[in-house]
Short mmCIF file of C-alpha atoms and ligand atoms in Angstrom, two decimals:
data_model
loop_
_atom_site.label_atom_id
_atom_site.label_comp_id
_atom_site.label_asym_id
_atom_site.label_seq_id
_atom_site.Cartn_x
_atom_site.Cartn_y
_atom_site.Cartn_z
CA UNK M 169 27.86 241.15 130.35
CA UNK M 170 28.80 244.25 132.41
CA UNK M 171 32.54 244.50 133.70
CA UNK M 172 30.88 245.48 136.98
CA UNK M 173 28.85 242.03 136.99
CA UNK M 174 31.38 240.01 135.82
CA UNK M 175 32.36 238.39 138.89
CA UNK M 176 28.83 237.26 140.37
CA UNK M 177 27.38 236.51 137.00
CA UNK M 178 30.30 234.19 136.83
CA UNK M 179 29.04 233.04 140.22
CA UNK M 180 25.59 232.14 139.50
CA UNK M 181 26.25 230.63 135.51
CA UNK M 182 28.38 228.18 136.94
CA UNK M 183 26.90 226.63 140.30
CA UNK M 184 24.54 225.61 137.11
CA UNK M 185 26.86 223.82 136.04
CA UNK M 186 26.78 219.87 137.51
CA UNK M 187 30.60 220.04 137.15
CA UNK M 188 31.04 222.41 139.64
CA UNK M 189 28.20 221.76 142.06
CA UNK M 190 28.02 217.85 141.92
CA UNK M 191 29.86 217.34 145.24
CA UNK M 192 26.97 219.63 146.61
CA UNK M 193 25.01 217.78 149.91
CA UNK M 194 22.31 216.25 150.04
CA UNK M 195 21.90 215.45 147.02
CA UNK M 196 20.05 218.29 144.67
CA UNK M 197 16.41 216.62 144.02
CA UNK M 198 15.33 218.49 141.29
CA UNK M 199 17.72 215.49 139.67
CA UNK M 200 16.02 212.76 141.05
CA UNK M 201 13.71 211.21 138.31
CA UNK M 202 10.50 210.16 138.36
CA UNK M 203 10.11 205.93 139.55
CA UNK M 204 9.95 205.37 135.78
CA UNK M 205 11.74 206.84 133.89
CA UNK M 206 15.22 206.51 136.45
CA UNK M 207 17.49 203.63 134.78
CA UNK M 208 16.70 200.95 137.46
CA UNK M 209 18.78 197.81 137.50
CA UNK M 210 22.19 199.46 136.51
CA UNK M 211 24.25 196.55 135.99
CA UNK M 212 22.98 195.83 132.25
CA UNK M 213 24.82 193.45 130.11
CA UNK M 214 27.58 194.49 128.72
CA UNK M 215 26.90 194.11 125.07
CA UNK M 216 29.23 191.52 123.19
CA UNK M 217 26.54 191.43 120.17
CA UNK M 218 26.66 195.53 118.85
CA UNK M 219 28.43 195.04 115.66
CA UNK M 220 31.84 195.33 116.01
CA UNK M 221 32.41 196.00 111.91
CA UNK M 222 36.21 196.27 111.07
CA UNK M 223 37.09 198.55 108.94
CA UNK M 224 40.50 197.01 108.02
CA UNK M 225 42.13 200.53 107.66
CA UNK M 226 39.43 202.52 107.12
CA UNK M 227 36.48 202.46 104.77
CA UNK M 228 38.34 204.16 101.84
CA UNK M 229 40.86 201.39 101.75
CA UNK M 230 38.41 198.46 101.46
CA UNK M 231 37.41 199.82 98.03
CA UNK M 232 40.16 198.58 97.08
CA UNK M 233 39.31 195.16 96.72
CA UNK M 234 35.43 194.42 95.95
CA UNK M 235 34.85 191.37 97.95
CA UNK M 236 35.69 192.87 100.93
CA UNK M 237 33.88 196.16 100.20
CA UNK M 238 30.74 194.15 99.72
CA UNK M 239 31.63 192.35 103.41
CA UNK M 240 31.96 196.00 104.67
CA UNK M 241 28.78 197.14 103.08
CA UNK M 242 26.81 193.69 104.41
CA UNK M 243 28.09 194.18 107.95
CA UNK M 244 27.55 198.42 107.71
CA UNK M 245 23.83 197.40 106.22
CA UNK M 246 22.96 193.98 108.55
CA UNK M 247 24.43 196.18 111.79
CA UNK M 248 22.06 199.91 110.80
CA UNK M 249 18.88 197.19 110.88
CA UNK M 250 18.90 195.01 113.87
CA UNK M 251 20.36 197.75 116.13
CA UNK M 252 20.93 201.22 114.74
CA UNK M 253 24.18 200.97 116.21
CA UNK M 254 27.78 199.33 115.51
CA UNK M 255 31.23 200.17 116.56
CA UNK M 256 33.60 200.71 114.61
CA UNK M 257 37.34 199.60 114.83
CA UNK M 258 40.56 199.77 112.13
CA UNK M 259 38.75 202.96 111.11
CA UNK M 260 42.19 205.29 109.75
CA UNK M 261 41.83 207.47 112.73
CA UNK M 262 45.16 207.79 114.37
CA UNK M 263 45.08 206.28 117.99
CA UNK M 264 46.64 209.36 118.92
CA UNK M 265 44.36 211.98 117.80
CA UNK M 266 41.40 210.36 119.38
CA UNK M 267 43.42 209.82 122.99
CA UNK M 268 44.32 213.85 123.06
CA UNK M 269 41.26 214.88 121.88
CA UNK M 270 39.80 213.48 124.59
CA UNK M 271 42.54 214.97 126.48
CA UNK M 272 41.87 218.30 125.69
CA UNK M 273 38.23 217.02 126.49
CA UNK M 274 39.18 217.47 129.46
CA UNK M 275 40.88 220.14 129.86
CA UNK M 276 38.69 222.29 128.87
CA UNK M 277 36.27 220.59 131.53
CA UNK M 278 38.91 219.93 134.47
CA UNK M 279 40.86 222.53 134.04
CA UNK M 280 39.85 225.09 132.03
CA UNK M 281 39.65 228.44 135.19
CA UNK M 282 35.95 229.38 135.98
CA UNK M 283 35.68 233.38 133.86
CA UNK M 284 37.21 230.88 130.14
CA UNK M 285 33.88 229.00 130.75
CA UNK M 286 31.36 231.57 132.08
CA UNK M 287 32.44 233.66 128.69
CA UNK M 288 31.12 230.06 126.57
CA UNK M 289 28.42 229.63 129.06
CA UNK M 290 24.50 230.52 126.74
CA UNK M 291 21.37 229.53 127.44
CA UNK M 292 20.41 230.82 124.39
CA UNK M 293 20.18 227.46 122.06
CA UNK M 294 20.52 229.43 118.84
CA UNK M 295 23.63 230.27 120.40
CA UNK M 296 26.51 228.91 117.48
CA UNK M 297 29.33 227.93 120.13
CA UNK M 298 28.56 226.96 123.39
CA UNK M 299 28.78 225.65 126.91
CA UNK M 300 25.03 224.49 129.06
CA UNK M 301 24.16 222.17 131.49
CA UNK M 302 21.06 219.40 131.67
CA UNK M 303 18.86 219.42 128.76
CA UNK M 304 20.32 221.59 124.90
CA UNK M 305 16.98 223.55 124.98
CA UNK M 306 17.86 226.42 126.31
CA UNK M 307 15.19 226.29 129.66
CA UNK M 308 16.47 225.08 132.70
CA UNK M 309 15.03 227.32 134.94
CA UNK M 310 12.03 225.66 133.79
CA UNK M 311 12.24 221.81 133.59
CA UNK M 312 11.23 219.52 135.93
CA UNK M 313 14.12 216.91 136.67
CA UNK M 314 18.01 218.35 135.08
CA UNK M 315 20.37 215.83 133.59
CA UNK M 316 23.34 215.05 135.38
CA UNK M 317 25.89 216.57 132.23
CA UNK M 318 27.38 219.83 130.95
CA UNK M 319 27.70 220.03 127.80
CA UNK M 320 29.31 221.97 124.93
CA UNK M 321 28.10 222.21 121.28
CA UNK M 322 29.67 223.94 118.12
CA UNK M 323 29.83 223.22 114.25
CA UNK M 324 32.45 221.18 113.55
CA UNK M 325 31.65 221.57 109.40
CA UNK M 326 33.21 223.31 107.35
CA UNK M 327 36.05 224.12 109.09
CA UNK M 328 36.78 227.37 107.89
CA UNK M 329 33.94 228.65 108.28
CA UNK M 330 33.21 227.55 111.79
CA UNK M 331 36.26 227.56 113.83
CA UNK M 332 36.46 231.22 114.93
CA UNK M 333 33.35 230.70 117.41
CA UNK M 334 36.05 227.01 119.01
CA UNK M 335 36.79 227.81 122.42
CA UNK M 336 40.35 229.07 122.33
CA UNK M 337 41.16 227.39 125.18
CA UNK M 338 42.85 224.99 126.50
CA UNK M 339 45.53 226.21 123.33
CA UNK M 340 45.13 223.09 121.29
CA UNK M 341 41.95 223.13 121.39
CA UNK M 342 41.16 224.42 118.01
CA UNK M 343 44.54 222.01 116.35
CA UNK M 344 43.39 218.75 117.39
CA UNK M 345 39.37 219.31 117.06
CA UNK M 346 39.77 220.58 113.74
CA UNK M 347 41.90 217.72 112.72
CA UNK M 348 39.59 215.19 114.94
CA UNK M 349 36.20 216.84 113.24
CA UNK M 350 38.35 216.84 109.44
CA UNK M 351 38.69 213.25 110.07
CA UNK M 352 35.49 211.90 111.56
CA UNK M 353 33.83 213.55 108.49
CA UNK M 354 35.44 211.54 105.99
CA UNK M 355 34.92 208.47 107.92
CA UNK M 356 31.62 209.05 107.56
CA UNK M 357 31.49 209.95 104.62
CA UNK M 358 32.48 207.04 103.59
CA UNK M 359 29.80 205.31 105.61
CA UNK M 360 27.48 207.15 103.90
CA UNK M 361 28.84 205.97 100.72
CA UNK M 362 28.17 201.64 101.58
CA UNK M 363 24.58 202.25 103.00
CA UNK M 364 23.80 204.53 100.15
CA UNK M 365 25.72 201.47 97.94
CA UNK M 366 23.42 199.01 100.26
CA UNK M 367 20.41 200.49 100.07
CA UNK M 368 20.02 200.49 96.56
CA UNK M 369 20.33 204.55 96.20
CA UNK M 370 24.15 204.99 94.79
CA UNK M 371 27.35 205.68 96.55
CA UNK M 372 26.60 209.83 96.21
CA UNK M 373 23.14 209.82 98.19
CA UNK M 374 24.27 210.80 101.18
CA UNK M 375 26.41 213.44 99.80
CA UNK M 376 26.33 217.78 99.63
CA UNK M 377 22.91 218.84 100.89
CA UNK M 378 21.78 216.03 102.73
CA UNK M 379 24.79 216.13 104.87
CA UNK M 380 25.99 218.98 105.14
CA UNK M 381 25.79 220.55 108.79
CA UNK M 382 27.97 218.33 110.85
CA UNK M 383 27.47 219.63 114.96
CA UNK M 384 29.99 218.82 117.79
CA UNK M 385 28.53 217.78 120.80
CA UNK M 386 30.19 217.25 124.40
CA UNK M 387 29.62 215.32 126.99
CA UNK M 388 30.93 215.36 130.74
CA UNK M 389 29.23 213.54 133.30
CA UNK M 390 31.02 213.89 136.75
CA UNK M 391 30.94 211.10 139.50
CA UNK M 392 27.71 210.90 140.24
CA UNK M 393 26.19 210.17 144.09
CA UNK M 394 22.93 208.90 143.10
CA UNK M 395 23.12 206.94 139.58
CA UNK M 396 20.26 204.91 140.00
CA UNK M 397 18.29 207.92 140.54
CA UNK M 398 19.34 209.93 137.97
CA UNK M 399 20.04 210.10 133.92
CA UNK M 400 23.21 211.89 131.90
CA UNK M 401 21.29 211.73 129.20
CA UNK M 402 17.53 210.49 129.32
CA UNK M 403 16.07 207.62 126.40
CA UNK M 404 15.97 209.56 123.12
CA UNK M 405 17.06 209.05 118.96
CA UNK M 406 19.19 211.57 117.36
CA UNK M 407 17.86 213.40 115.42
CA UNK M 408 20.41 213.97 112.51
CA UNK M 409 21.61 211.27 109.29
CA UNK M 410 24.13 209.73 111.06
CA UNK M 411 26.21 210.31 114.77
CA UNK M 412 29.79 209.16 115.59
CA UNK M 413 30.31 208.79 119.04
CA UNK M 414 33.64 208.63 120.79
CA UNK M 415 33.10 207.37 124.18
CA UNK M 416 36.12 207.24 125.80
CA UNK M 417 36.58 204.13 128.15
CA UNK M 418 33.99 204.69 130.47
CA UNK M 419 30.41 202.84 130.55
CA UNK M 420 27.31 204.81 130.42
CA UNK M 421 25.99 204.10 126.91
CA UNK M 422 23.37 202.17 126.77
CA UNK M 423 21.12 200.96 123.73
CA UNK M 424 17.03 199.74 124.05
CA UNK M 425 17.22 196.36 122.10
CA UNK M 426 14.12 194.12 122.09
CA UNK M 427 12.94 195.00 125.43
CA UNK M 428 15.45 195.56 127.70
CA UNK M 429 18.82 198.26 127.83
CA UNK M 430 22.46 196.72 126.93
CA UNK M 431 25.65 198.59 127.51
CA UNK M 432 27.40 199.43 124.80
CA UNK M 433 31.23 198.16 125.89
CA UNK M 434 33.43 200.62 125.40
CA UNK M 435 36.22 198.91 122.97
CA UNK M 436 40.11 201.48 123.17
CA UNK M 437 39.73 203.30 119.73
CA UNK M 438 36.94 202.24 118.27
CA UNK M 439 34.44 204.90 117.63
CA UNK M 440 30.73 204.19 117.98
CA UNK M 441 28.79 204.57 114.85
CA UNK M 442 24.71 205.76 114.84
CA UNK M 443 21.46 205.83 112.59
CA UNK M 444 19.67 209.23 113.37
CA UNK M 445 16.06 209.63 112.47
CA UNK M 446 16.78 210.97 109.28
CA UNK M 447 18.05 207.58 108.29
CA UNK M 448 15.36 206.21 109.06
CA UNK M 449 13.18 207.98 107.46
CA UNK M 450 15.25 208.58 103.84
CA UNK M 451 15.90 205.07 104.21
CA UNK M 452 11.24 204.23 103.94
CA UNK M 453 12.29 202.58 107.99
CA UNK M 454 14.84 200.17 106.58
CA UNK M 455 17.31 201.15 108.60
CA UNK M 456 16.09 202.13 112.16
CA UNK M 457 17.53 204.66 114.13
CA UNK M 458 17.81 203.13 118.01
CA UNK M 459 16.46 204.51 121.07
CA UNK M 460 19.58 204.86 123.77
CA UNK M 461 20.46 206.17 126.50
CA UNK M 462 23.16 207.72 128.85
CA UNK M 463 23.17 206.46 133.28
CA UNK M 464 26.66 207.72 135.14
CA UNK M 465 28.43 206.70 137.62
CA UNK M 466 29.39 207.29 141.10
CA UNK M 467 33.39 206.93 140.95
CA UNK M 468 34.81 208.71 137.56
CA UNK M 469 33.54 211.48 135.06
CA UNK M 470 32.46 209.76 131.82
CA UNK M 471 33.15 212.07 128.25
CA UNK M 472 31.94 211.30 125.29
CA UNK M 473 32.31 213.14 122.09
CA UNK M 474 29.06 213.29 119.40
CA UNK M 475 29.80 213.91 115.50
CA UNK M 476 26.19 214.67 114.10
CA UNK M 477 26.92 214.32 110.56
CA UNK M 478 23.09 216.59 109.22
CA UNK M 479 21.39 217.68 106.66
CA UNK M 480 21.06 222.31 105.90
CA UNK M 481 18.12 223.63 107.21
CA UNK M 482 16.42 224.25 104.28
CA UNK M 483 16.90 220.43 102.65
CA UNK M 484 14.43 218.17 101.50
CA UNK M 485 13.97 215.34 103.37
CA UNK M 486 11.73 212.25 101.90
CA UNK M 487 12.12 208.05 101.98
CA UNK M 488 14.21 207.01 98.60
CA UNK M 489 11.97 207.22 95.64
CA UNK M 490 14.03 203.86 94.72
CA UNK M 491 12.91 202.10 97.93
CA UNK M 492 9.46 202.37 97.48
CA UNK M 493 6.76 199.92 95.52
CA UNK M 494 3.57 198.12 95.50
CA UNK M 495 5.49 195.55 98.52
CA UNK M 496 6.82 198.74 100.10
CA UNK M 497 4.57 201.96 101.18
CA UNK M 498 6.27 205.47 101.62
CA UNK M 499 6.22 205.39 105.51
CA UNK M 500 6.94 209.01 106.21
CA UNK M 501 5.75 212.08 104.02
CA UNK M 502 8.65 215.15 102.29
CA UNK M 503 9.69 217.74 105.47
CA UNK M 504 11.83 220.60 105.39
CA UNK M 505 14.83 219.24 107.33
CA UNK M 506 14.35 222.43 110.22
CA UNK M 507 10.75 221.84 110.38
CA UNK M 508 11.51 217.75 111.66
CA UNK M 509 14.09 219.63 114.10
CA UNK M 510 12.25 222.33 115.78
CA UNK M 511 9.37 219.68 116.42
CA UNK M 512 12.01 216.93 118.07
CA UNK M 513 13.31 220.39 120.69
CA UNK M 514 9.61 220.10 122.18
CA UNK M 515 9.25 216.09 122.57
CA UNK M 516 12.48 215.38 124.50
CA UNK M 517 11.80 212.14 126.26
CA UNK M 518 9.13 210.98 124.03
CA UNK M 519 10.25 209.16 121.38
CA UNK M 520 7.34 207.63 120.65
CA UNK M 521 5.72 211.01 119.28
CA UNK M 522 9.06 213.01 117.40
CA UNK M 523 7.96 210.43 114.31
CA UNK M 524 3.73 210.91 114.32
CA UNK M 525 3.53 214.06 112.51
CA UNK M 526 5.83 212.89 109.87
CA UNK M 527 4.11 209.53 109.13
CA UNK M 528 2.05 208.33 106.10
CA UNK M 529 0.89 205.01 106.89
CA UNK M 530 0.85 205.45 111.16
CA UNK M 531 0.11 201.77 112.32
CA UNK M 532 2.48 200.83 110.00
CA UNK M 533 5.56 202.99 109.97
CA UNK M 534 7.55 202.87 113.57
O1 AKG N 638 27.11 209.93 126.28
C1 AKG N 638 27.06 209.23 125.64
O2 AKG N 638 27.44 207.84 125.40
C2 AKG N 638 25.37 209.39 123.96
C3 AKG N 638 25.55 210.57 124.09
C4 AKG N 638 24.27 210.64 122.74
O3 AKG N 638 23.28 210.16 122.64
C5 AKG N 638 24.23 211.80 122.51
O4 AKG N 638 24.99 212.93 122.64
O5 AKG N 638 22.82 211.87 121.65
FE1 FE2 N 639 22.20 210.04 121.10
#
């Protein structure tokens, strides 16, 4: 960016961010979804049936008692089969760290000077740390409809290799997000161990390449005057292995279950865990990656932070051999993770098509 251009480019960039322009009147038509994709009924039932699993102080500690470990493992497996979603409490990550991390995200979006934000803004999806608005495709100007969110995205594992690309401000960002990423990663590894054991592929199955990368995506949804016409995130399943989400204390996350949308109730200091496409594929369809979306509201800003555990780009993904037999034929072909990810980017909003290229028996796999 040339110094002379700076104020002008900066201003244009900041106009795109929905957090800078949401008070605009009249309501911008470019954010209005076609009738069949609108959220419709906003007051969906708040779901008290998405399982809430008590990890009793941390999944790790569960290893101290075999019975307790087996009980937790069974609950995680059942929830991943039936819902593809669950919440965990008593997960071992300190409440103080979680609330301070959410606070630093809020400071980032609401208090950072425009020029600091502008220096991180990029529409290049290959840029490792970037602030953008609407979808992550990097094609804001070509989108049919914009989505009502700004997003800060960057890798968060291994810390020493990625911390240097993170925002330098707010000043506590590195320390808090670093500590939180480390602890979330440990929790995710423990949950994956339990899943591996429960599936019968072995506790260590998801270590190394299958879970090598972790990406942090912080969503900022400003208050929206027209929540019934807009979406913070359209319906999708996550493309990765497993996601751990901090959803703060504002409603907005909904899961599609048995033909209807249900809200995932924000519980203080709970973390939401959801199965991504890779876990569905590796488990040969035994675990399910559920469709979800984020709706907006007219009264307060909402922040969510997703930690996406994902395979290395070159990792070969295929259903685990131990899960295939005469009565459970292989449902998906093997592929490299990067091929899946590229294909995913072209199928945004078309969840029914994402898996088509990877199915072996189109009529059986869902
Ligand atoms: O904001 C939320 O609660 C959901 C975020 C989400 O689904 C995602 O980032 O993939
Ligand atoms: Fe998601």
